[in-house]
Coordinates of C-alpha atoms and ligand atoms in Angstrom, one line a residue:
M1 CA -8.3 20.1 -1.6
A2 CA -11.9 19.5 -1.0
E3 CA -12.9 18.6 -4.6
L4 CA -9.7 16.8 -5.9
L5 CA -11.4 13.4 -6.0
K6 CA -15.1 14.5 -6.2
D7 CA -17.2 11.7 -7.6
K8 CA -14.1 9.4 -8.1
N9 CA -14.4 5.8 -7.0
I10 CA -11.3 4.7 -5.1
L11 CA -10.6 1.1 -3.9
I12 CA -8.1 1.0 -1.1
M13 CA -6.7 -2.4 -0.1
G14 CA -4.8 -3.0 3.2
V15 CA -6.6 -1.2 6.0
S16 CA -6.4 -3.1 9.2
N17 CA -6.6 -0.5 12.0
K18 CA -6.1 3.2 12.7
W19 CA -2.3 2.9 12.4
S20 CA -2.4 1.5 8.9
I21 CA -0.8 3.6 6.1
A22 CA -4.0 2.8 4.1
W23 CA -6.1 4.4 6.8
G24 CA -4.1 7.7 6.4
I25 CA -4.8 7.4 2.6
T26 CA -8.4 6.7 3.2
Q27 CA -8.8 9.8 5.3
A28 CA -7.0 12.0 2.7
C29 CA -9.2 10.6 -0.1
F30 CA -12.4 10.9 1.9
D31 CA -11.6 14.5 2.7
A32 CA -11.1 15.1 -1.0
G33 CA -14.6 13.9 -1.8
A34 CA -13.9 10.4 -3.0
N35 CA -16.3 7.5 -2.9
I36 CA -14.3 5.0 -0.9
L37 CA -14.2 1.3 -1.3
L38 CA -12.1 -0.6 1.3
S39 CA -10.9 -4.2 1.2
C40 CA -9.8 -6.0 4.4
Q41 CA -8.0 -9.3 4.8
D42 CA -10.3 -11.2 7.0
E43 CA -13.3 -11.1 9.4
R44 CA -11.4 -9.7 12.2
T45 CA -10.0 -6.7 10.3
E46 CA -13.3 -6.1 8.6
K47 CA -14.9 -5.7 12.1
T48 CA -12.2 -3.2 13.1
V49 CA -12.7 -1.3 9.9
R50 CA -16.5 -1.2 10.2
E51 CA -16.0 0.3 13.6
L52 CA -13.4 2.8 12.3
T53 CA -15.7 3.9 9.4
R54 CA -18.9 4.1 11.5
N55 CA -19.4 7.8 10.9
M56 CA -18.1 7.9 7.2
E57 CA -21.2 7.9 5.1
G58 CA -21.1 5.8 1.9
I59 CA -18.0 3.7 2.4
K60 CA -18.2 0.3 1.1
I61 CA -16.3 -2.6 2.7
Y62 CA -15.2 -5.9 1.1
R63 CA -13.3 -8.8 2.4
C64 CA -10.4 -10.2 0.3
D65 CA -7.4 -12.4 1.2
V66 CA -5.1 -11.8 -1.8
T67 CA -3.6 -15.2 -1.7
D68 CA -7.0 -16.6 -2.8
D69 CA -7.7 -15.9 -6.6
E70 CA -11.4 -16.7 -6.0
Q71 CA -11.7 -14.0 -3.3
V72 CA -9.9 -11.4 -5.5
K73 CA -12.2 -12.2 -8.5
C74 CA -15.3 -12.3 -6.3
M75 CA -14.4 -8.8 -4.8
F76 CA -14.0 -7.2 -8.2
D77 CA -17.3 -8.8 -9.4
N78 CA -19.0 -7.3 -6.5
I79 CA -17.4 -3.9 -7.1
K80 CA -18.5 -4.0 -10.7
K81 CA -22.1 -4.5 -9.4
D82 CA -21.8 -1.8 -6.8
V83 CA -20.1 1.1 -8.7
D84 CA -19.5 0.0 -12.3
V85 CA -16.5 2.2 -12.7
L86 CA -13.2 2.6 -10.7
H87 CA -10.9 5.6 -10.9
G88 CA -8.2 4.6 -8.4
L89 CA -6.7 1.6 -6.7
V90 CA -4.4 1.7 -3.7
H91 CA -2.4 -1.4 -2.8
S92 CA -1.0 -1.2 0.7
I93 CA -0.4 -4.8 1.5
A94 CA 2.8 -6.8 2.4
F95 CA 3.7 -9.8 4.4
A96 CA 6.6 -12.1 5.1
K97 CA 7.1 -14.7 7.8
K98 CA 8.5 -13.0 11.0
E99 CA 11.4 -15.5 11.1
E100 CA 12.6 -14.3 7.7
L101 CA 12.8 -10.6 8.9
E102 CA 15.9 -11.1 11.0
G103 CA 19.3 -12.7 10.6
A104 CA 20.9 -13.4 7.3
Y105 CA 19.0 -13.1 4.0
Y106 CA 20.7 -16.2 2.8
N107 CA 18.8 -18.3 5.3
T108 CA 15.5 -17.3 3.6
S109 CA 13.4 -20.4 2.9
R110 CA 12.0 -21.2 -0.5
D111 CA 8.5 -21.2 1.1
G112 CA 9.2 -17.8 2.8
Y113 CA 10.6 -16.3 -0.4
L114 CA 7.5 -17.3 -2.4
L115 CA 5.0 -16.2 0.3
A116 CA 6.5 -12.8 0.5
Q117 CA 6.4 -12.3 -3.4
N118 CA 2.9 -13.9 -3.5
I119 CA 1.3 -11.6 -0.9
S120 CA 3.4 -8.4 -1.4
V121 CA 4.0 -8.3 -5.2
Y122 CA 1.7 -10.8 -7.2
S123 CA -1.3 -9.3 -5.4
L124 CA -0.6 -6.0 -7.2
V125 CA -0.4 -7.7 -10.5
A126 CA -3.7 -9.6 -10.0
A127 CA -5.5 -6.6 -8.6
T128 CA -4.4 -4.5 -11.6
R129 CA -5.7 -7.1 -14.0
Y130 CA -9.1 -7.1 -12.4
A131 CA -9.1 -3.2 -11.9
K132 CA -8.3 -2.5 -15.5
P133 CA -11.7 -3.4 -17.1
L134 CA -13.4 -1.3 -14.5
M135 CA -11.2 1.8 -15.3
T136 CA -13.4 2.9 -18.2
D137 CA -13.7 6.6 -17.6
G138 CA -10.7 7.5 -19.7
E139 CA -8.4 7.7 -16.7
G140 CA -7.1 5.6 -13.9
S141 CA -4.5 5.7 -11.2
I142 CA -2.9 2.8 -9.3
V143 CA -0.7 3.4 -6.3
T144 CA 1.4 1.0 -4.2
L145 CA 3.5 1.3 -1.1
T146 CA 7.3 0.4 -1.0
Y147 CA 10.3 1.0 1.2
L148 CA 14.0 2.0 0.8
G149 CA 14.9 -1.6 1.6
S150 CA 14.4 -2.4 -2.1
E151 CA 17.4 -0.2 -3.0
R152 CA 19.7 -0.6 -0.1
A153 CA 20.5 -3.6 2.2
I154 CA 18.7 -2.5 5.3
P155 CA 19.2 -4.8 8.4
N156 CA 16.5 -7.4 8.9
Y157 CA 14.4 -6.3 5.9
N158 CA 15.8 -9.2 3.9
V159 CA 13.1 -11.1 1.8
M160 CA 10.8 -8.1 2.1
G161 CA 13.5 -5.9 0.4
V162 CA 13.8 -8.3 -2.5
A163 CA 9.9 -8.3 -2.7
K164 CA 9.8 -4.5 -2.8
A165 CA 12.4 -4.5 -5.6
A166 CA 10.1 -6.8 -7.5
L167 CA 7.1 -4.6 -6.6
E168 CA 8.9 -1.5 -8.0
A169 CA 9.8 -3.4 -11.2
S170 CA 6.2 -4.4 -11.5
V171 CA 5.1 -0.8 -11.3
R172 CA 7.3 0.0 -14.3
Y173 CA 6.0 -3.0 -16.3
L174 CA 2.4 -2.3 -15.4
A175 CA 2.9 1.5 -16.2
A176 CA 4.0 0.5 -19.6
D177 CA 1.2 -2.0 -20.2
L178 CA -1.5 0.5 -19.1
G179 CA -0.2 3.9 -20.2
P180 CA -2.0 3.6 -23.6
D181 CA -5.3 3.3 -21.6
N182 CA -4.4 6.5 -19.6
I183 CA -4.1 4.3 -16.5
R184 CA -1.0 5.4 -14.4
V185 CA 0.9 3.2 -12.0
N186 CA 3.2 4.6 -9.3
S187 CA 4.7 3.8 -5.9
I188 CA 5.3 5.8 -2.8
S189 CA 8.6 4.8 -0.8
A190 CA 7.5 5.7 2.8
G191 CA 9.9 6.4 5.5
P192 CA 9.5 4.2 8.6
I193 CA 6.1 4.5 10.4
K194 CA 5.0 2.7 13.6
T195 CA 2.2 0.6 12.2
I196 CA 1.3 -2.9 13.3
S197 CA 3.5 -4.2 10.5
A198 CA 6.5 -2.3 11.8
R199 CA 6.0 -2.7 15.6
G200 CA 6.9 -6.4 15.9
V201 CA 10.0 -5.9 13.7
K202 CA 13.4 -6.6 15.4
D203 CA 15.2 -3.4 16.5
F204 CA 12.5 -1.2 14.9
T205 CA 12.5 1.3 17.8
S206 CA 16.3 1.8 17.7
M207 CA 16.2 2.0 14.0
L208 CA 13.5 4.7 14.1
K209 CA 15.4 6.7 16.6
Q210 CA 18.6 6.7 14.4
Y211 CA 16.4 7.7 11.4
E212 CA 14.8 10.7 13.3
E213 CA 18.2 11.9 14.3
K214 CA 19.4 11.9 10.6
I215 CA 16.5 12.9 8.4
P216 CA 16.9 16.2 6.7
L217 CA 13.3 17.3 7.5
K218 CA 13.9 16.4 11.2
Q219 CA 10.4 14.9 11.6
P220 CA 9.5 11.3 10.8
V221 CA 6.8 11.0 8.2
T222 CA 3.2 10.2 9.2
Q223 CA 0.3 8.3 7.7
K224 CA -1.2 11.7 6.8
E225 CA 1.8 12.8 4.7
I226 CA 1.7 9.5 2.8
G227 CA -2.1 9.9 2.4
D228 CA -1.5 13.5 0.9
T229 CA 1.0 12.1 -1.6
A230 CA -1.4 9.3 -2.5
L231 CA -4.1 11.8 -3.0
F232 CA -1.8 13.7 -5.4
L233 CA -1.0 10.5 -7.3
L234 CA -4.7 9.6 -7.5
S235 CA -5.7 13.0 -8.7
S236 CA -5.3 14.6 -12.1
L237 CA -2.6 16.9 -10.5
S238 CA -0.2 14.1 -11.3
R239 CA -1.6 13.3 -14.8
G240 CA 2.0 13.4 -16.4
I241 CA 3.4 11.0 -14.0
T242 CA 3.6 7.1 -14.4
G243 CA 6.1 4.4 -13.5
E244 CA 7.6 6.6 -10.8
N245 CA 8.6 5.9 -7.3
I246 CA 8.2 9.0 -5.0
H247 CA 10.2 8.9 -1.8
V248 CA 8.2 10.4 1.1
D249 CA 10.7 9.9 3.8
G250 CA 11.8 13.4 5.0
G251 CA 14.6 13.2 2.6
Y252 CA 16.4 10.2 4.2
H253 CA 17.2 8.5 0.9
I254 CA 19.4 11.3 -0.3
L255 CA 21.8 10.8 2.5
G256 CA 25.3 9.2 2.1
I257 CA 25.1 7.3 5.3
Ligands
LIG301 P1 -0.4 -2.7 8.0 O1 -0.2 -3.9 8.9 O2 -1.5 -1.8 8.6 O3 -0.8 -3.0 6.6 C1 -0.5 -4.2 5.9 C2 -1.7 -4.8 5.4 O4 -1.5 -6.0 4.6 C3 -2.7 -5.2 6.5 O5 -3.9 -4.5 6.4 C4 -3.0 -6.7 6.2 O6 -4.3 -7.1 6.5 C5 -2.6 -6.7 4.7 N1 -2.4 -8.1 4.3 C6 -1.4 -9.0 4.7 N2 -1.6 -10.1 4.1 C7 -2.8 -10.1 3.4 C8 -3.5 -11.0 2.6 N3 -3.1 -12.3 2.5 N4 -4.6 -10.6 2.0 C9 -5.0 -9.2 2.1 N5 -4.4 -8.4 2.9 C10 -3.2 -8.8 3.5 O7 1.1 -2.0 7.9 P2 1.5 -0.8 7.0 O8 2.8 -0.4 7.6 O9 0.4 0.2 6.9 O10 1.8 -1.4 5.7 C11 1.2 -1.0 4.4 C12 2.2 -1.0 3.3 O11 3.2 0.0 3.5 C13 3.0 -2.3 3.1 O12 3.2 -2.6 1.7 C14 4.3 -2.0 3.7 O13 5.4 -2.7 3.2 C15 4.5 -0.5 3.3 N6 5.5 0.3 4.1 C16 5.4 0.4 5.4 C17 6.3 1.2 6.1 C18 6.3 1.3 7.5 O14 7.4 1.7 8.2 N7 5.2 1.0 8.2 C19 7.3 1.9 5.4 C20 7.3 1.8 4.0 C21 6.3 1.0 3.3
LIG302 C1 10.2 -4.6 8.5 C2 11.2 -5.6 8.8 C3 12.5 -5.3 9.0 C4 12.9 -4.0 9.0 C5 12.0 -3.1 8.7 C6 10.7 -3.4 8.5 N1 12.2 -1.7 8.6 C7 11.0 -1.1 8.4 C8 10.0 -2.1 8.3 C9 13.4 -1.0 8.9 C10 10.7 0.3 8.2 C11 8.5 -2.0 8.0 N2 8.2 -2.2 6.6 C12 8.7 -1.1 5.7 C13 7.5 -3.2 6.0 O1 7.4 -3.3 4.9 C14 7.0 -4.3 6.9 C15 6.6 -5.5 6.4 C16 6.2 -6.6 7.2 C17 6.3 -6.6 8.6 C18 5.9 -7.8 9.2 C19 5.9 -7.9 10.7 C20 5.0 -9.1 11.2 C21 5.1 -10.3 10.3 N3 5.3 -10.1 9.0 C22 5.6 -8.9 8.4 N4 5.7 -8.9 7.1 C23 5.9 -7.7 6.4 O2 4.8 -11.4 10.8

């Protein structure tokens, strides 16, 4: 797999720490020879990411809070100056208020609903708009991360499930928009993984245990497995695939439970 992304410039948004799914994707892409560009939310995550990438030569790091249009624009302006062309974009960002991730979905506040959509969905639309003019090499691949809670009513996922449904619909509309430019847009529906975004979630550990007992492949998925699927979607091996959602969840979604 050493050459799959040789000389390809891949922007990965959403690395915070070594548990981040985006970090698993970064490692897979780096090992496949990509030139990696990372974007982090704030000063604190940037510091952690600089430490994580200390020995990875050539990695570029940007700071971008996706709720701020000016920061998104500024990051892509800087990327244009630094690399001129982009081949891949990975969006691995989601956020909802903690209090909206438990109890009944009908208690979701207007503010909490809009915040989840803004950070978890609109950010993909905005990043795609800025990435498109940089994908000038006759090919491009955009990958985002979703979860089964978009298709099923999974306890506590609530407003995030509705945001992921909108994210998956956005993948289809963006794929239709960008197909003529040979830019593909796909999502990976990952099984539960203990990242910082998952750790604080109500009943997460008991949910993970139930999932581990039931999954056809018997092993919970890891950041590395998500990374390898992202590598496939970013590479020309997947050149016939767009608008698709690939479940990387050990087969959990096929079960009738
Ligand atoms: P994570 O906490 O490592 O990643 C979430 C990222 O979102 C963080 O890096 C954070 O900085 C970023 N973010 C939040 N608000 C932001 C903002 N305003 N501006 C810029 N960045 C912002 O957790 P993760 O589990 O790696 O999540 C990555 C993606 O994977 C998310 O879309 C999540 O919904 C999805 N996902 C996670 C799981 C799981 O079980 N962990 C399963 C399926 C899908
Ligand atoms: C999150 C909430 C509820 C149930 C959940 C999750 N299950 C899983 C997750 C079953 C697997 C993790 N996941 C798929 C996410 O997309 C997490 C998103 C998230 C997590 C937090 C926790 C901390 C916080 N806000 C968050 N926003 C989004 O304050």
